[in-house]
Coordinates of C-alpha atoms and ligand atoms in Angstrom, one line a residue:
M1278 CA 88.4 162.3 69.1
K1279 CA 86.9 164.8 71.5
P1280 CA 83.3 164.7 72.8
A1281 CA 80.8 167.0 71.2
P1282 CA 80.1 170.0 73.4
F1283 CA 77.8 169.5 76.4
E1284 CA 76.7 171.4 79.5
Y1285 CA 78.2 169.9 82.6
H1286 CA 76.2 169.8 85.9
R1287 CA 77.4 168.7 89.3
P1288 CA 74.5 168.8 91.7
A1289 CA 75.3 168.7 95.4
E1290 CA 72.0 167.2 96.6
L1291 CA 69.9 164.3 95.4
A1292 CA 66.7 166.4 95.0
E1293 CA 68.6 168.9 92.8
A1294 CA 69.9 166.0 90.6
L1295 CA 66.4 164.5 90.2
T1296 CA 64.9 167.9 89.3
L1297 CA 67.6 168.4 86.7
L1298 CA 67.0 164.9 85.2
S1299 CA 63.3 165.5 85.1
E1300 CA 63.7 168.9 83.3
L1301 CA 66.4 167.7 80.9
G1302 CA 64.9 164.2 80.1
A1303 CA 66.6 162.4 77.2
E1304 CA 68.9 165.4 76.6
A1305 CA 70.9 164.4 79.7
K1306 CA 73.2 161.5 80.6
V1307 CA 74.2 160.6 84.2
L1308 CA 77.9 160.4 84.8
A1309 CA 79.1 158.0 87.6
G1310 CA 82.5 156.4 87.1
G1311 CA 82.7 157.5 83.5
Q1312 CA 84.5 154.3 82.5
S1313 CA 81.8 153.6 79.8
L1314 CA 80.2 157.0 79.2
L1315 CA 83.5 158.9 78.6
P1316 CA 84.7 156.5 75.8
L1317 CA 81.2 156.7 74.3
L1318 CA 81.3 160.5 74.4
S1319 CA 84.9 160.6 73.0
M1320 CA 84.0 158.3 70.1
R1321 CA 80.9 160.4 69.6
L1322 CA 78.7 157.3 69.9
A1323 CA 76.7 159.4 72.4
S1324 CA 76.4 163.2 72.3
P1325 CA 74.0 164.3 75.1
A1326 CA 73.5 168.0 75.4
H1327 CA 73.8 167.7 79.2
V1328 CA 75.9 165.6 81.5
V1329 CA 74.8 165.2 85.1
D1330 CA 77.8 164.2 87.3
V1331 CA 76.4 162.5 90.4
N1332 CA 79.8 162.2 92.2
A1333 CA 79.1 165.0 94.7
L1334 CA 75.8 163.5 95.9
P1335 CA 75.8 162.4 99.6
G1336 CA 74.7 159.0 100.8
L1337 CA 75.3 157.0 97.7
G1338 CA 78.7 155.5 98.6
D1339 CA 77.8 152.8 101.1
V1340 CA 77.7 149.0 101.0
H1341 CA 75.0 147.8 103.5
V1342 CA 74.7 144.2 104.5
D1343 CA 71.7 143.0 106.6
G1344 CA 69.4 139.9 106.9
S1345 CA 67.8 140.5 103.5
G1346 CA 71.0 140.9 101.5
V1347 CA 73.5 143.4 100.1
R1348 CA 72.6 146.9 99.0
F1349 CA 75.2 149.0 97.3
G1350 CA 74.9 152.7 96.5
A1351 CA 75.3 154.3 93.1
L1352 CA 78.8 155.7 94.0
V1353 CA 80.2 152.4 95.3
R1354 CA 83.2 151.7 93.1
H1355 CA 83.7 148.1 91.8
S1356 CA 86.9 147.9 93.9
D1357 CA 84.9 149.0 97.1
L1358 CA 82.4 146.2 96.7
E1359 CA 85.1 143.7 95.6
R1360 CA 87.0 144.4 98.9
D1361 CA 83.9 144.4 101.1
G1362 CA 84.3 141.3 103.4
A1363 CA 80.8 141.4 104.8
A1364 CA 79.3 141.4 101.3
F1365 CA 81.6 138.6 100.3
M1366 CA 80.6 136.5 103.3
V1367 CA 76.9 136.7 102.5
Q1368 CA 77.0 136.8 98.7
P1369 CA 80.4 135.6 97.3
L1370 CA 79.2 135.9 93.7
L1371 CA 79.6 139.6 93.9
R1372 CA 83.3 139.5 94.4
Q1373 CA 83.7 136.5 92.0
G1374 CA 82.0 138.6 89.3
L1375 CA 83.9 141.8 90.0
R1376 CA 87.3 140.2 89.8
N1377 CA 86.5 139.6 86.1
V1378 CA 85.6 143.2 85.4
A1379 CA 88.3 145.0 83.4
H1380 CA 91.5 146.0 85.2
P1381 CA 92.1 147.3 88.8
T1382 CA 92.4 150.9 87.6
I1383 CA 89.0 150.8 85.9
R1384 CA 87.5 149.0 88.9
N1385 CA 88.9 151.8 91.1
R1386 CA 86.8 154.4 89.3
G1387 CA 83.8 152.5 87.7
T1388 CA 80.8 151.9 89.8
T1389 CA 78.9 148.6 90.0
V1390 CA 75.5 150.3 89.7
G1391 CA 76.8 152.2 86.7
S1392 CA 77.8 149.0 85.1
I1393 CA 74.4 147.5 85.7
C1394 CA 72.7 150.7 84.3
H1395 CA 74.9 150.6 81.3
A1396 CA 73.3 147.2 80.5
D1397 CA 76.2 145.9 78.4
P1398 CA 75.5 142.2 77.7
A1399 CA 79.4 141.8 77.7
G1400 CA 79.5 143.1 81.3
E1401 CA 79.8 140.7 84.2
M1402 CA 77.6 142.5 86.7
P1403 CA 74.4 142.6 84.7
A1404 CA 74.7 138.8 84.5
V1405 CA 75.4 138.5 88.2
L1406 CA 72.5 140.7 89.1
A1407 CA 70.2 138.7 86.8
L1408 CA 71.4 135.3 88.1
L1409 CA 70.9 136.5 91.8
E1410 CA 67.5 137.9 91.0
G1411 CA 68.6 141.3 92.3
A1412 CA 67.1 144.7 91.6
V1413 CA 67.9 148.3 91.1
I1414 CA 66.3 151.1 93.3
A1415 CA 65.4 153.9 90.9
R1416 CA 64.5 157.4 92.1
S1417 CA 62.9 160.2 90.2
A1418 CA 61.4 163.6 91.2
T1419 CA 58.1 161.8 91.5
G1420 CA 59.1 158.8 93.7
E1421 CA 61.0 155.6 94.0
R1422 CA 60.5 152.2 92.5
T1423 CA 62.3 148.8 92.6
V1424 CA 63.1 147.4 89.2
P1425 CA 63.9 143.6 89.3
A1426 CA 66.8 142.5 87.1
S1427 CA 64.3 140.4 85.0
E1428 CA 62.7 143.7 83.9
L1429 CA 65.8 145.9 83.8
F1430 CA 67.7 144.6 80.8
V1431 CA 65.8 145.1 77.6
G1432 CA 68.5 145.2 74.9
P1433 CA 72.2 145.9 74.3
L1434 CA 73.1 149.0 76.3
E1435 CA 69.4 149.5 76.9
S1436 CA 67.8 149.3 80.3
S1437 CA 64.2 150.0 81.3
L1438 CA 65.2 153.0 83.5
R1439 CA 63.6 156.2 82.3
P1440 CA 65.8 159.2 81.5
D1441 CA 64.4 161.1 84.5
E1442 CA 65.5 158.2 86.8
L1443 CA 68.7 157.8 88.8
A1444 CA 69.5 154.4 90.1
V1445 CA 70.4 155.2 93.7
A1446 CA 71.4 151.6 94.6
A1447 CA 71.2 148.0 93.6
Q1448 CA 70.5 145.0 95.9
V1449 CA 71.0 141.3 95.8
P1450 CA 69.6 138.7 98.3
L1451 CA 71.7 136.6 100.7
A1452 CA 73.1 133.4 99.4
P1453 CA 71.1 130.5 101.0
A1454 CA 73.0 128.0 103.2
G1455 CA 74.6 125.3 101.0
R1456 CA 75.0 127.6 98.0
L1457 CA 78.1 127.2 95.9
S1458 CA 79.0 129.7 93.1
A1459 CA 81.7 130.8 90.6
V1460 CA 82.3 133.0 87.6
V1461 CA 84.6 132.0 84.7
E1462 CA 85.2 133.6 81.3
I1463 CA 87.5 133.8 78.3
A1464 CA 88.8 137.0 76.9
R1465 CA 91.3 137.6 74.2
R1466 CA 93.6 139.4 76.8
H1467 CA 93.3 139.5 80.6
G1468 CA 91.0 142.3 81.6
D1469 CA 89.3 142.6 78.2
Y1470 CA 85.5 142.1 77.8
A1471 CA 84.8 138.3 77.7
M1472 CA 84.1 136.6 74.4
C1473 CA 82.0 134.3 76.6
G1474 CA 81.5 134.2 80.4
V1475 CA 79.3 132.3 82.8
A1476 CA 78.3 132.8 86.4
V1477 CA 76.8 129.8 88.2
T1478 CA 75.1 128.9 91.4
V1479 CA 74.6 125.4 92.8
D1480 CA 72.3 124.8 95.8
T1481 CA 72.8 121.7 97.8
V1482 CA 71.1 119.8 100.6
D1483 CA 73.2 117.0 102.2
D1484 CA 75.7 117.3 99.4
Q1485 CA 73.0 116.6 96.8
V1486 CA 72.2 119.2 94.1
T1487 CA 68.8 120.8 94.5
S1488 CA 69.3 123.6 92.0
A1489 CA 71.8 124.6 89.3
R1490 CA 71.5 127.9 87.5
A1491 CA 73.8 129.8 85.1
A1492 CA 73.9 133.3 83.6
Y1493 CA 75.9 134.2 80.5
V1494 CA 78.1 137.1 79.4
S1495 CA 78.3 138.1 75.7
M1496 CA 75.7 135.5 74.7
G1497 CA 72.9 137.6 73.4
P1498 CA 71.4 141.1 73.7
T1499 CA 70.7 140.7 77.4
P1500 CA 72.2 138.3 80.0
P1501 CA 70.4 134.9 79.6
V1502 CA 69.6 133.1 82.9
L1503 CA 69.1 129.4 82.6
D1504 CA 67.8 126.9 85.1
L1505 CA 69.8 123.7 84.5
T1506 CA 68.6 121.8 87.5
E1507 CA 66.9 119.0 85.5
A1508 CA 70.3 117.8 84.2
V1509 CA 71.8 117.3 87.7
R1510 CA 68.9 117.2 90.3
G1511 CA 69.6 114.8 93.2
Q1512 CA 73.1 114.0 92.1
A1513 CA 76.1 114.0 94.5
V1514 CA 77.5 117.5 94.1
H1515 CA 81.1 116.4 93.6
D1516 CA 80.2 113.8 91.1
A1517 CA 77.3 115.5 89.2
D1518 CA 77.0 115.3 85.4
W1519 CA 78.1 118.9 84.6
A1520 CA 78.6 118.0 81.0
A1521 CA 74.8 117.3 80.7
A1522 CA 74.1 120.6 82.3
A1523 CA 76.3 122.3 79.8
E1524 CA 74.6 120.5 76.9
L1525 CA 71.2 121.6 78.2
A1526 CA 72.6 125.2 78.4
V1527 CA 73.9 125.2 74.8
S1528 CA 70.6 123.8 73.5
R1529 CA 68.9 126.9 75.0
L1530 CA 71.4 129.6 74.2
E1531 CA 71.2 131.7 71.1
P1532 CA 74.7 133.2 70.6
E1533 CA 75.3 135.8 68.0
P1534 CA 78.4 136.3 65.8
D1535 CA 80.5 139.5 66.0
I1536 CA 84.0 140.6 65.1
H1537 CA 85.4 138.6 68.1
A1538 CA 83.8 135.2 67.6
T1539 CA 81.4 133.2 65.4
A1540 CA 78.1 132.0 66.9
D1541 CA 79.5 128.4 66.8
Y1542 CA 82.6 129.3 68.6
R1543 CA 80.6 131.1 71.3
A1544 CA 78.5 128.0 71.7
H1545 CA 81.7 125.9 72.1
L1546 CA 83.0 128.3 74.7
A1547 CA 79.7 128.2 76.6
R1548 CA 79.8 124.4 76.7
V1549 CA 83.4 124.3 78.0
L1550 CA 83.0 127.2 80.4
T1551 CA 79.7 125.9 81.9
V1552 CA 81.4 122.7 82.9
R1553 CA 84.4 124.6 84.2
A1554 CA 82.3 127.1 86.2
F1555 CA 80.3 124.3 87.9
Q1556 CA 83.5 122.4 88.7
Q1557 CA 85.1 125.5 90.1
A1558 CA 81.9 126.2 92.2
V1559 CA 81.9 122.8 93.8
N1560 CA 85.6 122.9 94.4
G1561 CA 85.3 126.1 96.5
G1562 CA 85.0 128.9 94.0
A1563 CA 87.4 131.9 93.9
Q1564 CA 88.0 133.6 97.2
Ligands
FAD185 C1 89.2 149.6 78.9 C2 87.9 149.2 79.6 C3 87.7 147.9 79.8 C4 86.5 147.5 80.4 N1 86.2 146.2 80.6 C5 85.1 145.8 81.2 C6 84.8 144.4 81.4 O1 85.6 143.5 81.1 N2 83.6 144.1 82.0 C7 82.7 145.1 82.4 O2 81.7 144.7 83.0 N3 83.0 146.4 82.3 C8 84.1 146.8 81.7 N4 84.4 148.1 81.5 C9 83.4 149.1 81.9 C10 83.5 149.4 83.4 O3 83.2 148.3 84.2 C11 82.5 150.6 83.8 O4 82.9 150.9 85.1 C12 81.0 150.3 83.9 O5 80.5 149.8 82.7 C13 80.2 151.6 84.0 O6 80.3 152.1 85.3 P1 80.6 153.6 85.4 O7 80.4 153.9 86.9 O8 82.0 153.9 84.9 O9 79.5 154.3 84.6 P2 79.5 155.6 83.6 O10 80.5 155.3 82.5 O11 79.5 156.8 84.3 O12 78.0 155.4 83.0 C14 77.7 154.3 82.1 C15 76.2 154.4 81.7 O13 75.3 154.1 82.8 C16 74.6 155.3 83.1 N5 74.6 155.4 84.6 C17 75.6 155.3 85.4 N6 75.3 155.4 86.7 C18 73.9 155.6 86.7 C19 73.0 155.7 87.7 N7 73.3 155.7 89.0 N8 71.7 155.8 87.4 C20 71.3 155.9 86.1 N9 72.2 155.7 85.0 C21 73.5 155.6 85.3 C22 75.2 156.5 82.4 O14 74.3 157.5 82.1 C23 75.8 155.8 81.2 O15 74.8 155.6 80.2 C24 85.6 148.5 80.9 C25 85.9 149.8 80.7 C26 87.0 150.2 80.0 C27 87.3 151.7 79.9

Protein backbone atom coordinates (compact mmCIF):
# COMPACT_ATOMS: atom_id res chain seq x y z
CA MET A 1 0.00 0.00 0.00
CA LYS A 2 1.05 3.60 -0.51
CA PRO A 3 0.79 6.34 2.13
CA ALA A 4 -2.19 8.69 2.07
CA PRO A 5 -1.17 12.07 0.56
CA PHE A 6 0.64 14.44 2.92
CA GLU A 7 2.54 17.71 2.67
CA TYR A 8 6.30 17.23 3.10
CA HIS A 9 8.39 19.83 4.96
CA ARG A 10 12.17 19.83 5.33
CA PRO A 11 13.11 22.78 7.55
CA ALA A 12 16.78 23.82 7.55
CA GLU A 13 16.80 25.45 11.00
CA LEU A 14 15.55 24.26 14.38
CA ALA A 15 13.50 27.43 14.96
CA GLU A 16 11.73 26.88 11.63
CA ALA A 17 10.96 23.26 12.56
CA LEU A 18 9.56 24.27 15.96
CA THR A 19 7.38 26.98 14.42
CA LEU A 20 6.02 24.45 11.92
CA LEU A 21 5.28 21.93 14.68
CA SER A 22 3.52 24.55 16.78
CA GLU A 23 1.40 25.71 13.80
CA LEU A 24 0.53 22.21 12.57
CA GLY A 25 -0.01 20.55 15.97
CA ALA A 26 -1.49 17.04 15.80
CA GLU A 27 -1.77 17.31 11.98
CA ALA A 28 1.99 16.76 11.71
CA LYS A 29 4.40 13.89 12.32
CA VAL A 30 8.15 14.24 12.77
CA LEU A 31 10.24 12.13 10.37
CA ALA A 32 13.68 11.09 11.68
CA GLY A 33 15.03 7.74 10.43
CA GLY A 34 11.65 6.74 9.05
CA GLN A 35 12.16 3.09 10.07
CA SER A 36 8.92 3.04 12.04
CA LEU A 37 7.00 5.99 10.62
CA LEU A 38 7.27 4.96 6.95
CA PRO A 39 5.83 1.46 7.53
CA LEU A 40 3.00 3.05 9.54
CA LEU A 41 2.30 5.51 6.70
CA SER A 42 2.52 2.80 4.04
CA MET A 43 0.09 0.57 5.93
CA ARG A 44 -2.11 3.63 6.53
CA LEU A 45 -2.02 3.04 10.26
CA ALA A 46 -1.01 6.72 10.43
CA SER A 47 -2.13 9.37 7.94
CA PRO A 48 -0.85 12.78 9.06
CA ALA A 49 -1.60 15.72 6.79
CA HIS A 50 1.99 16.97 7.21
CA VAL A 51 5.36 15.26 7.64
CA VAL A 52 8.20 17.35 9.08
CA ASP A 53 11.53 15.80 8.06
CA VAL A 54 14.15 16.90 10.61
CA ASN A 55 17.17 15.41 8.80
CA ALA A 56 18.47 18.78 7.54
CA LEU A 57 18.56 20.37 11.00
CA PRO A 58 22.08 21.23 12.19
CA GLY A 59 23.50 20.25 15.57
CA LEU A 60 21.44 17.14 16.27
CA GLY A 61 23.93 14.50 15.12
CA ASP A 62 26.43 14.39 17.99
CA VAL A 63 27.14 11.96 20.80
CA HIS A 64 28.50 13.88 23.79
CA VAL A 65 30.12 12.16 26.76
CA ASP A 66 31.05 14.06 29.91
CA GLY A 67 31.15 13.64 33.67
CA SER A 68 27.37 13.50 33.92
CA GLY A 69 26.70 10.86 31.27
CA VAL A 70 25.98 10.38 27.58
CA ARG A 71 23.83 12.77 25.57
CA PHE A 72 22.90 11.80 22.00
CA GLY A 73 21.17 14.06 19.51
CA ALA A 74 17.96 13.38 17.61
CA LEU A 75 19.82 12.53 14.38
CA VAL A 76 22.29 10.09 15.90
CA ARG A 77 21.65 6.78 14.13
CA HIS A 78 21.52 3.57 16.15
CA SER A 79 24.74 2.47 14.42
CA ASP A 80 26.55 5.74 15.37
CA LEU A 81 25.78 5.25 19.04
CA GLU A 82 26.51 1.53 18.86
CA ARG A 83 30.01 2.27 17.50
CA ASP A 84 30.76 5.13 19.90
CA GLY A 85 33.63 3.86 22.05
CA ALA A 86 33.47 6.68 24.61
CA ALA A 87 29.74 6.10 25.18
CA PHE A 88 30.35 2.36 25.55
CA MET A 89 33.10 2.93 28.13
CA VAL A 90 30.89 4.98 30.44
CA GLN A 91 27.54 3.31 29.74
CA PRO A 92 27.92 -0.19 28.17
CA LEU A 93 24.18 -0.86 28.33
CA LEU A 94 23.61 1.48 25.37
CA ARG A 95 25.62 -0.71 22.99
CA GLN A 96 24.31 -3.91 24.59
CA GLY A 97 20.76 -2.72 23.89
CA LEU A 98 21.45 -1.39 20.39
CA ARG A 99 22.94 -4.68 19.21
CA ASN A 100 19.52 -6.22 19.71
CA VAL A 101 17.67 -3.57 17.65
CA ALA A 102 16.59 -4.96 14.27
CA HIS A 103 19.24 -5.46 11.54
CA PRO A 104 22.34 -3.38 10.69
CA THR A 105 20.62 -1.77 7.68
CA ILE A 106 17.79 -0.53 9.91
CA ARG A 107 20.28 0.59 12.56
CA ASN A 108 22.16 2.59 9.91
CA ARG A 109 19.09 4.71 9.25
CA GLY A 110 16.91 4.58 12.39
CA THR A 111 17.71 6.99 15.21
CA THR A 112 17.88 6.03 18.87
CA VAL A 113 15.95 9.14 19.91
CA GLY A 114 13.30 8.27 17.28
CA SER A 115 13.01 4.78 18.73
CA ILE A 116 12.54 6.26 22.21
CA CYS A 117 9.91 8.76 20.94
CA HIS A 118 8.13 5.94 19.11
CA ALA A 119 7.56 4.39 22.59
CA ASP A 120 7.13 0.86 21.30
CA PRO A 121 7.07 -1.52 24.30
CA ALA A 122 8.69 -4.09 21.94
CA GLY A 123 11.64 -1.72 21.37
CA GLU A 124 14.87 -2.22 23.28
CA MET A 125 15.89 1.40 23.75
CA PRO A 126 12.79 2.57 25.63
CA ALA A 127 13.52 -0.23 28.15
CA VAL A 128 17.21 0.73 28.34
CA LEU A 129 16.36 4.42 28.85
CA ALA A 130 13.83 3.49 31.55
CA LEU A 131 16.26 1.15 33.35
CA LEU A 132 19.01 3.78 33.31
CA GLU A 133 16.60 6.50 34.51
CA GLY A 134 17.54 8.58 31.48
CA ALA A 135 15.56 11.42 29.96
CA VAL A 136 14.60 13.15 26.74
CA ILE A 137 15.24 16.83 26.08
CA ALA A 138 12.10 18.23 24.39
CA ARG A 139 12.12 21.58 22.63
CA SER A 140 9.09 23.58 21.45
CA ALA A 141 8.61 27.12 20.16
CA THR A 142 7.96 28.17 23.77
CA GLY A 143 10.96 26.54 25.49
CA GLU A 144 12.76 23.38 26.55
CA ARG A 145 11.98 20.73 29.16
CA THR A 146 13.59 17.53 30.35
CA VAL A 147 11.21 14.58 30.41
CA PRO A 148 12.41 11.69 32.63
CA ALA A 149 11.85 8.21 31.21
CA SER A 150 9.50 7.46 34.14
CA GLU A 151 7.13 10.13 32.75
CA LEU A 152 7.79 9.60 29.04
CA PHE A 153 6.19 6.22 28.26
CA VAL A 154 2.44 6.35 28.79
CA GLY A 155 1.14 3.53 26.56
CA PRO A 156 1.90 1.43 23.47
CA LEU A 157 3.32 3.81 20.83
CA GLU A 158 2.33 6.69 23.10
CA SER A 159 4.73 9.12 24.75
CA SER A 160 4.03 12.19 26.85
CA LEU A 161 5.69 14.44 24.24
CA ARG A 162 3.28 17.04 22.89
CA PRO A 163 2.71 17.29 19.11
CA ASP A 164 4.46 20.69 19.08
CA GLU A 165 7.59 19.25 20.73
CA LEU A 166 10.71 17.89 19.07
CA ALA A 167 12.96 15.64 21.13
CA VAL A 168 16.34 17.20 20.38
CA ALA A 169 18.36 14.68 22.42
CA ALA A 170 18.24 11.95 25.01
CA GLN A 171 20.61 11.44 27.90
CA VAL A 172 21.59 8.68 30.29
CA PRO A 173 23.79 8.90 33.39
CA LEU A 174 27.24 7.30 33.73
CA ALA A 175 27.37 3.72 34.95
CA PRO A 176 28.64 3.79 38.56
CA ALA A 177 31.88 1.98 39.43
CA GLY A 178 31.24 -1.73 39.98
CA ARG A 179 28.18 -1.79 37.66
CA LEU A 180 27.61 -4.89 35.52
CA SER A 181 24.96 -5.02 32.78
CA ALA A 182 23.56 -7.08 29.92
CA VAL A 183 20.63 -7.33 27.49
CA VAL A 184 19.25 -10.65 26.30
CA GLU A 185 16.11 -11.48 24.34
CA ILE A 186 14.30 -14.09 22.28
CA ALA A 187 12.84 -13.33 18.87
CA ARG A 188 11.32 -15.69 16.35
CA ARG A 189 14.05 -14.76 13.86
CA HIS A 190 17.33 -12.91 14.46
CA GLY A 191 16.67 -9.16 14.17
CA ASP A 192 12.92 -9.39 14.69
CA TYR A 193 11.19 -7.65 17.54
CA ALA A 194 11.63 -9.72 20.70
CA MET A 195 8.80 -11.86 22.12
CA CYS A 196 10.46 -11.07 25.44
CA GLY A 197 13.65 -9.23 26.32
CA VAL A 198 15.35 -8.09 29.48
CA ALA A 199 18.01 -5.50 30.28
CA VAL A 200 19.67 -5.78 33.68
CA THR A 201 22.08 -3.89 35.89
CA VAL A 202 23.90 -5.29 38.90
CA ASP A 203 25.75 -2.96 41.25
CA THR A 204 28.46 -4.38 43.44
CA VAL A 205 30.75 -3.40 46.28
CA ASP A 206 33.63 -5.78 47.09
CA ASP A 207 32.02 -8.38 44.77
CA GLN A 208 28.78 -8.35 46.76
CA VAL A 209 25.46 -7.36 45.19
CA THR A 210 24.14 -4.00 46.38
CA SER A 211 21.49 -3.56 43.67
CA ALA A 212 19.88 -5.70 40.94
CA ARG A 213 17.38 -4.16 38.54
CA ALA A 214 15.70 -5.27 35.32
CA ALA A 215 13.62 -3.69 32.55
CA TYR A 216 11.53 -5.74 30.15
CA VAL A 217 10.73 -5.64 26.43
CA SER A 218 7.33 -6.82 25.10
CA MET A 219 6.01 -7.34 28.63
CA GLY A 220 3.25 -4.74 28.87
CA PRO A 221 2.11 -1.44 27.40
CA THR A 222 5.23 0.39 28.63
CA PRO A 223 8.64 -0.98 29.69
CA PRO A 224 8.32 -2.26 33.29
CA VAL A 225 11.35 -1.54 35.49
CA LEU A 226 11.76 -3.80 38.52
CA ASP A 227 14.02 -3.50 41.54
CA LEU A 228 14.96 -7.12 42.37
CA THR A 229 17.62 -6.31 44.95
CA GLU A 230 15.78 -7.94 47.86
CA ALA A 231 16.28 -11.39 46.27
CA VAL A 232 20.08 -11.12 46.06
CA ARG A 233 21.25 -8.28 48.33
CA GLY A 234 24.62 -8.96 49.97
CA GLN A 235 25.22 -12.20 48.06
CA ALA A 236 28.52 -12.92 46.30
CA VAL A 237 27.97 -11.66 42.76
CA HIS A 238 29.27 -14.81 41.01
CA ASP A 239 27.18 -17.06 43.21
CA ALA A 240 23.98 -15.06 43.69
CA ASP A 241 20.53 -16.65 43.55
CA TRP A 242 19.47 -15.24 40.18
CA ALA A 243 16.61 -17.77 40.01
CA ALA A 244 15.11 -16.08 43.09
CA ALA A 245 15.46 -12.69 41.38
CA ALA A 246 13.69 -14.12 38.32
CA GLU A 247 10.84 -15.52 40.45
CA LEU A 248 10.42 -12.13 42.09
CA ALA A 249 10.33 -10.50 38.66
CA VAL A 250 7.70 -12.90 37.31
CA SER A 251 5.52 -12.32 40.38
CA ARG A 252 5.46 -8.60 39.52
CA LEU A 253 5.15 -8.73 35.72
CA GLU A 254 1.79 -8.65 33.97
CA PRO A 255 2.49 -10.01 30.46
CA GLU A 256 -0.23 -9.81 27.86
CA PRO A 257 -1.00 -12.33 25.10
CA ASP A 258 -0.76 -11.46 21.41
CA ILE A 259 -0.39 -13.32 18.12
CA HIS A 260 3.25 -14.16 18.93
CA ALA A 261 2.93 -15.59 22.46
CA THR A 262 0.49 -16.35 25.25
CA ALA A 263 0.82 -14.53 28.57
CA ASP A 264 2.03 -17.77 30.23
CA TYR A 265 4.70 -18.31 27.59
CA ARG A 266 5.88 -14.72 28.00
CA ALA A 267 6.11 -15.23 31.78
CA HIS A 268 8.16 -18.41 31.15
CA LEU A 269 10.47 -16.48 28.80
CA ALA A 270 10.86 -13.69 31.37
CA ARG A 271 11.87 -16.25 34.05
CA VAL A 272 14.48 -17.90 31.82
CA LEU A 273 15.82 -14.68 30.30
CA THR A 274 16.11 -12.88 33.64
CA VAL A 275 18.46 -15.59 34.95
CA ARG A 276 20.36 -15.59 31.66
CA ALA A 277 20.74 -11.80 31.63
CA PHE A 278 22.07 -11.61 35.18
CA GLN A 279 24.47 -14.46 34.49
CA GLN A 280 25.67 -12.77 31.32
CA ALA A 281 26.13 -9.48 33.20
CA VAL A 282 28.27 -11.03 35.93
CA ASN A 283 30.29 -12.94 33.35
CA GLY A 284 31.32 -9.75 31.56
CA GLY A 285 28.29 -8.82 29.41
CA ALA A 286 28.48 -8.42 25.63
CA GLN A 287 31.35 -6.20 24.40
C1 LIG B 1 11.89 -4.53 9.77
C2 LIG B 1 12.09 -3.68 11.01
C3 LIG B 1 12.47 -4.30 12.18
C4 LIG B 1 12.65 -3.52 13.33
N1 LIG B 1 13.03 -4.16 14.47
C5 LIG B 1 13.20 -3.44 15.60
C6 LIG B 1 13.59 -4.07 16.82
O1 LIG B 1 13.83 -5.27 16.89
N2 LIG B 1 13.72 -3.28 17.92
C7 LIG B 1 13.49 -1.93 17.88
O2 LIG B 1 13.62 -1.26 18.92
N3 LIG B 1 13.15 -1.30 16.75
C8 LIG B 1 13.00 -2.01 15.61
N4 LIG B 1 12.65 -1.37 14.45
C9 LIG B 1 12.41 0.11 14.48
C10 LIG B 1 13.70 0.90 14.34
O3 LIG B 1 14.54 0.68 15.46
C11 LIG B 1 13.43 2.42 14.22
O4 LIG B 1 14.66 2.98 13.89
C12 LIG B 1 12.91 3.18 15.43
O5 LIG B 1 11.79 2.65 16.03
C13 LIG B 1 12.43 4.58 15.12
O6 LIG B 1 13.46 5.43 14.83
P1 LIG B 1 13.41 6.32 13.53
O7 LIG B 1 14.50 7.30 13.66
O8 LIG B 1 13.42 5.45 12.32
O9 LIG B 1 12.02 7.10 13.71
P2 LIG B 1 10.85 7.44 12.70
O10 LIG B 1 10.36 6.21 12.03
O11 LIG B 1 11.26 8.56 11.83
O12 LIG B 1 9.76 7.97 13.74
C14 LIG B 1 9.13 7.09 14.65
C15 LIG B 1 8.16 7.88 15.53
O13 LIG B 1 8.86 8.72 16.43
C16 LIG B 1 8.57 10.09 16.18
N5 LIG B 1 9.84 10.82 16.27
C17 LIG B 1 11.01 10.45 15.70
N6 LIG B 1 11.99 11.28 16.05
C18 LIG B 1 11.41 12.22 16.86
C19 LIG B 1 11.91 13.36 17.54
N7 LIG B 1 13.21 13.69 17.48
N8 LIG B 1 11.06 14.09 18.28
C20 LIG B 1 9.74 13.75 18.36
N9 LIG B 1 9.21 12.67 17.75
C21 LIG B 1 10.03 11.93 16.99
C22 LIG B 1 7.96 10.13 14.79
O14 LIG B 1 7.10 11.23 14.62
C23 LIG B 1 7.22 8.81 14.74
O15 LIG B 1 6.00 8.90 15.42
C24 LIG B 1 12.46 -2.09 13.29
C25 LIG B 1 12.13 -1.49 12.09
C26 LIG B 1 11.92 -2.26 10.96
C27 LIG B 1 11.56 -1.56 9.67
